[in-house]
């Protein structure tokens, strides 16, 4: 796992502080009942999705699972004909909880949700600034502005590029569906119908009370450019712009 962290930092041209992600002890948000794998990128409504999929009963600190697709990818799993031939001789069922076989990895419905990186950065900053425990843990002053946070304190696990969670070991996106936070209910309806879930709205979790200013208000020109450079790959991949207002 340490080697994969170093490779990710090199791929994206940015050095990050890589403490262990706050996972619940499992190896991914896998449902063998629903035959799906959900990749939870921080600050993309993933907690509500995990709850809807039955990953936890009670929301407590650290209950969310932020495992990357690379960690779930079986060793030696390859795309194309050779991968299909190899998996044909592997066991049908996983040997450990949270592990998928090569065949399950290919056939399970794999999905995630992404978010405008300018908005996601502000959302994580607000999360830090609303929690003194987070501020102490990450050494963020209580009066830290967003531009200062991005320049001096944003080398944290949740601020890795979203591609860190969704690209496999070959740098490809093996997911079947990538929904957007900006059209959450509409896109989750696609997932819900695909998995045969009841037509119920997502639970409203992790949402701050009251109306907050737009993420646009936190930016100056230099910080706009900083985010654009740091997250260039996902901006290019998903076509986001700074003013894609949520």
Short mmCIF file of C-alpha atoms in Angstrom, two decimals:
data_model
loop_
_atom_site.label_atom_id
_atom_site.label_comp_id
_atom_site.label_asym_id
_atom_site.label_seq_id
_atom_site.Cartn_x
_atom_site.Cartn_y
_atom_site.Cartn_z
CA UNK A 1 0.00 0.00 0.00
CA UNK A 2 2.86 2.40 0.69
CA UNK A 3 4.15 1.82 -2.83
CA UNK A 4 0.76 2.65 -4.29
CA UNK A 5 0.62 5.90 -2.33
CA UNK A 6 4.00 6.99 -3.68
CA UNK A 7 2.99 6.11 -7.23
CA UNK A 8 -0.19 8.15 -6.97
CA UNK A 9 1.67 11.22 -5.75
CA UNK A 10 4.11 10.95 -8.65
CA UNK A 11 1.33 10.44 -11.20
CA UNK A 12 -0.44 13.64 -10.26
CA UNK A 13 2.64 15.81 -9.84
CA UNK A 14 1.73 16.77 -6.31
CA UNK A 15 3.19 15.68 -2.99
CA UNK A 16 0.59 14.84 -0.36
CA UNK A 17 0.63 13.85 3.28
CA UNK A 18 -0.61 10.26 3.25
CA UNK A 19 -1.83 9.10 6.63
CA UNK A 20 -3.99 5.98 6.53
CA UNK A 21 -7.43 6.90 5.18
CA UNK A 22 -10.24 6.73 7.73
CA UNK A 23 -11.69 3.40 6.76
CA UNK A 24 -13.86 1.20 8.93
CA UNK A 25 -11.56 -1.79 8.82
CA UNK A 26 -13.06 -3.31 5.69
CA UNK A 27 -11.51 -3.36 2.24
CA UNK A 28 -14.08 -1.41 0.30
CA UNK A 29 -17.74 -0.62 -0.06
CA UNK A 30 -18.64 -3.96 -1.66
CA UNK A 31 -22.12 -5.47 -1.66
CA UNK A 32 -22.23 -9.12 -2.69
CA UNK A 33 -26.01 -9.03 -2.29
CA UNK A 34 -26.40 -6.14 -4.75
CA UNK A 35 -23.35 -7.21 -6.75
CA UNK A 36 -21.89 -3.74 -6.72
CA UNK A 37 -18.78 -1.83 -5.71
CA UNK A 38 -19.12 1.80 -4.63
CA UNK A 39 -16.04 4.02 -4.58
CA UNK A 40 -16.57 6.80 -2.06
CA UNK A 41 -14.62 9.96 -2.90
CA UNK A 42 -14.70 12.38 0.07
CA UNK A 43 -17.21 15.26 -0.08
CA UNK A 44 -19.31 13.86 -2.93
CA UNK A 45 -22.41 12.79 -0.92
CA UNK A 46 -20.89 9.34 -0.52
CA UNK A 47 -21.98 9.04 3.11
CA UNK A 48 -25.62 9.28 2.06
CA UNK A 49 -25.01 6.70 -0.66
CA UNK A 50 -23.27 4.31 1.75
CA UNK A 51 -26.24 4.61 4.11
CA UNK A 52 -28.69 3.96 1.27
CA UNK A 53 -26.74 0.84 0.29
CA UNK A 54 -26.82 -0.44 3.88
CA UNK A 55 -23.10 -0.08 4.62
CA UNK A 56 -23.79 1.20 8.15
CA UNK A 57 -26.74 1.68 10.50
CA UNK A 58 -25.58 4.59 12.63
CA UNK A 59 -23.47 7.50 11.40
CA UNK A 60 -20.39 7.78 13.60
CA UNK A 61 -16.95 9.27 13.05
CA UNK A 62 -14.89 7.11 10.70
CA UNK A 63 -17.70 4.78 9.62
CA UNK A 64 -17.32 5.76 5.95
CA UNK A 65 -15.17 3.71 3.61
CA UNK A 66 -12.87 5.55 1.19
CA UNK A 67 -11.06 2.61 -0.39
CA UNK A 68 -9.66 3.19 -3.88
CA UNK A 69 -10.47 1.02 -6.88
CA UNK A 70 -6.78 0.03 -7.07
CA UNK A 71 -6.93 -1.53 -3.62
CA UNK A 72 -9.93 -3.63 -4.66
CA UNK A 73 -8.46 -4.59 -8.04
CA UNK A 74 -7.33 -8.24 -7.80
CA UNK A 75 -3.62 -8.78 -8.29
CA UNK A 76 -2.90 -9.63 -11.91
CA UNK A 77 -6.35 -8.53 -13.08
CA UNK A 78 -6.07 -7.42 -16.70
CA UNK A 79 -8.53 -6.18 -19.25
CA UNK A 80 -9.33 -7.94 -22.49
CA UNK A 81 -9.26 -11.59 -23.55
CA UNK A 82 -6.43 -12.74 -21.26
CA UNK A 83 -8.19 -11.31 -18.23
CA UNK A 84 -11.40 -13.15 -19.09
CA UNK A 85 -9.56 -16.43 -19.68
CA UNK A 86 -7.61 -16.11 -16.42
CA UNK A 87 -10.67 -15.32 -14.31
CA UNK A 88 -12.51 -18.33 -15.71
CA UNK A 89 -10.25 -20.56 -13.61
CA UNK A 90 -10.58 -18.56 -10.38
CA UNK A 91 -12.98 -19.22 -7.51
CA UNK A 92 -16.49 -17.87 -7.83
CA UNK A 93 -16.66 -16.54 -4.24
CA UNK A 94 -14.22 -14.29 -2.37
CA UNK A 95 -12.05 -16.01 0.22
CA UNK A 96 -12.13 -13.00 2.58
CA UNK A 97 -14.72 -10.40 3.50
CA UNK A 98 -14.26 -7.25 1.42
CA UNK A 99 -12.31 -9.05 -1.31
CA UNK A 100 -13.55 -9.68 -4.83
CA UNK A 101 -12.38 -12.23 -7.36
CA UNK A 102 -11.25 -11.14 -10.81
CA UNK A 103 -14.60 -12.21 -12.24
CA UNK A 104 -16.55 -10.30 -9.59
CA UNK A 105 -14.37 -7.25 -10.15
CA UNK A 106 -15.30 -7.29 -13.83
CA UNK A 107 -18.99 -8.18 -13.49
CA UNK A 108 -20.06 -6.24 -10.38
CA UNK A 109 -21.57 -2.82 -11.04
CA UNK A 110 -18.79 -0.39 -10.14
CA UNK A 111 -19.71 3.25 -9.64
CA UNK A 112 -18.73 6.50 -7.97
CA UNK A 113 -19.74 10.14 -7.76
CA UNK A 114 -17.46 13.07 -8.55
CA UNK A 115 -17.74 16.78 -7.81
CA UNK A 116 -16.49 20.06 -9.20
CA UNK A 117 -12.96 20.21 -7.71
CA UNK A 118 -13.24 23.92 -6.86
CA UNK A 119 -16.41 23.20 -4.87
CA UNK A 120 -15.07 19.99 -3.33
CA UNK A 121 -11.97 21.78 -2.02
CA UNK A 122 -14.13 24.39 -0.29
CA UNK A 123 -16.38 21.69 1.13
CA UNK A 124 -13.41 19.90 2.74
CA UNK A 125 -12.03 23.22 4.03
CA UNK A 126 -15.39 23.95 5.67
CA UNK A 127 -15.34 20.47 7.18
CA UNK A 128 -11.93 21.18 8.72
CA UNK A 129 -12.88 24.62 9.98
CA UNK A 130 -16.09 23.41 11.61
CA UNK A 131 -14.31 20.77 13.70
CA UNK A 132 -11.65 21.78 16.26
CA UNK A 133 -10.45 18.17 16.36
CA UNK A 134 -9.71 18.31 12.63
CA UNK A 135 -7.97 21.68 13.02
CA UNK A 136 -5.75 20.32 15.79
CA UNK A 137 -4.99 17.08 13.97
CA UNK A 138 -3.96 18.84 10.74
CA UNK A 139 -2.37 21.90 12.34
CA UNK A 140 -4.80 24.36 10.77
CA UNK A 141 -5.21 27.70 12.62
CA UNK A 142 -8.74 28.57 13.70
CA UNK A 143 -8.60 31.78 11.64
CA UNK A 144 -7.15 30.16 8.50
CA UNK A 145 -8.58 31.57 5.27
CA UNK A 146 -9.34 29.31 2.32
CA UNK A 147 -6.47 30.66 0.15
CA UNK A 148 -4.03 30.09 3.03
CA UNK A 149 -5.44 26.63 3.62
CA UNK A 150 -4.91 25.66 -0.01
CA UNK A 151 -1.36 27.01 -0.02
CA UNK A 152 -0.16 25.66 3.31
CA UNK A 153 -2.46 22.93 4.68
CA UNK A 154 -4.08 21.05 1.82
CA UNK A 155 -1.65 18.11 1.72
CA UNK A 156 -4.26 15.86 3.33
CA UNK A 157 -5.67 12.50 2.24
CA UNK A 158 -9.11 13.85 1.33
CA UNK A 159 -7.59 16.49 -0.94
CA UNK A 160 -5.98 13.99 -3.29
CA UNK A 161 -7.24 14.24 -6.87
CA UNK A 162 -10.47 12.36 -7.45
CA UNK A 163 -8.65 10.27 -10.03
CA UNK A 164 -6.71 8.76 -7.11
CA UNK A 165 -9.86 6.85 -6.16
CA UNK A 166 -11.14 5.83 -9.59
CA UNK A 167 -8.14 4.95 -11.77
CA UNK A 168 -6.81 1.39 -11.74
CA UNK A 169 -3.16 0.33 -11.66
CA UNK A 170 -2.87 0.90 -15.41
CA UNK A 171 -4.24 4.44 -15.14
CA UNK A 172 -7.60 3.48 -16.66
CA UNK A 173 -11.11 4.08 -15.35
CA UNK A 174 -12.75 0.65 -14.93
CA UNK A 175 -15.99 1.98 -13.43
CA UNK A 176 -19.34 1.34 -15.08
CA UNK A 177 -20.87 4.65 -14.02
CA UNK A 178 -19.57 8.00 -12.77
CA UNK A 179 -22.34 10.15 -11.37
CA UNK A 180 -22.12 13.84 -10.56
CA UNK A 181 -22.74 15.52 -7.24
CA UNK A 182 -24.25 18.43 -9.17
CA UNK A 183 -27.14 16.20 -10.32
CA UNK A 184 -27.09 13.82 -7.39
CA UNK A 185 -30.71 12.65 -7.25
CA UNK A 186 -30.99 12.28 -11.02
CA UNK A 187 -27.79 10.28 -11.33
CA UNK A 188 -28.40 8.17 -8.24
CA UNK A 189 -31.74 7.20 -9.76
CA UNK A 190 -29.71 5.50 -12.51
CA UNK A 191 -27.77 3.55 -9.87
CA UNK A 192 -30.93 2.77 -7.91
CA UNK A 193 -32.71 1.37 -10.97
CA UNK A 194 -29.65 -0.62 -11.99
CA UNK A 195 -29.40 -2.24 -8.55
CA UNK A 196 -33.13 -2.72 -8.10
CA UNK A 197 -33.42 -0.51 -5.03
CA UNK A 198 -36.71 0.97 -3.87
CA UNK A 199 -37.51 4.45 -5.13
CA UNK A 200 -36.64 6.39 -2.01
CA UNK A 201 -34.65 9.63 -1.79
CA UNK A 202 -31.12 9.56 -0.47
CA UNK A 203 -30.86 10.23 3.28
CA UNK A 204 -29.74 13.80 4.03
CA UNK A 205 -26.48 13.21 5.92
CA UNK A 206 -23.37 15.33 6.56
CA UNK A 207 -25.13 18.49 5.37
CA UNK A 208 -24.35 21.66 7.29
CA UNK A 209 -27.38 23.48 8.72
CA UNK A 210 -28.50 26.75 7.17
CA UNK A 211 -27.61 28.34 3.88
CA UNK A 212 -23.92 28.82 3.18
CA UNK A 213 -22.25 31.24 0.76
CA UNK A 214 -21.32 29.90 -2.65
CA UNK A 215 -17.92 28.22 -2.95
CA UNK A 216 -17.14 30.92 -5.53
CA UNK A 217 -16.92 33.49 -2.74
CA UNK A 218 -13.87 31.78 -1.21
CA UNK A 219 -11.63 32.22 -4.25
CA UNK A 220 -9.15 34.76 -5.46
CA UNK A 221 -7.45 34.47 -8.89
CA UNK A 222 -4.36 32.75 -7.51
CA UNK A 223 -6.39 30.08 -5.70
CA UNK A 224 -8.54 29.46 -8.76
CA UNK A 225 -5.35 28.75 -10.68
CA UNK A 226 -3.87 26.60 -7.90
CA UNK A 227 -6.90 24.26 -7.96
CA UNK A 228 -6.92 24.22 -11.76
CA UNK A 229 -3.31 23.02 -11.85
CA UNK A 230 -3.54 20.54 -8.99
CA UNK A 231 -6.68 18.85 -10.34
CA UNK A 232 -6.02 19.30 -14.05
CA UNK A 233 -6.50 15.60 -14.84
CA UNK A 234 -10.01 15.33 -13.41
CA UNK A 235 -10.99 18.74 -14.79
CA UNK A 236 -10.02 17.51 -18.23
CA UNK A 237 -11.63 14.11 -17.71
CA UNK A 238 -15.00 15.39 -16.52
CA UNK A 239 -15.12 18.79 -18.21
CA UNK A 240 -15.48 20.90 -15.08
CA UNK A 241 -15.00 24.67 -15.05
CA UNK A 242 -14.67 27.03 -12.10
CA UNK A 243 -18.16 28.45 -12.53
CA UNK A 244 -20.07 25.16 -12.77
CA UNK A 245 -22.23 26.39 -9.89
CA UNK A 246 -23.85 23.68 -7.74
#
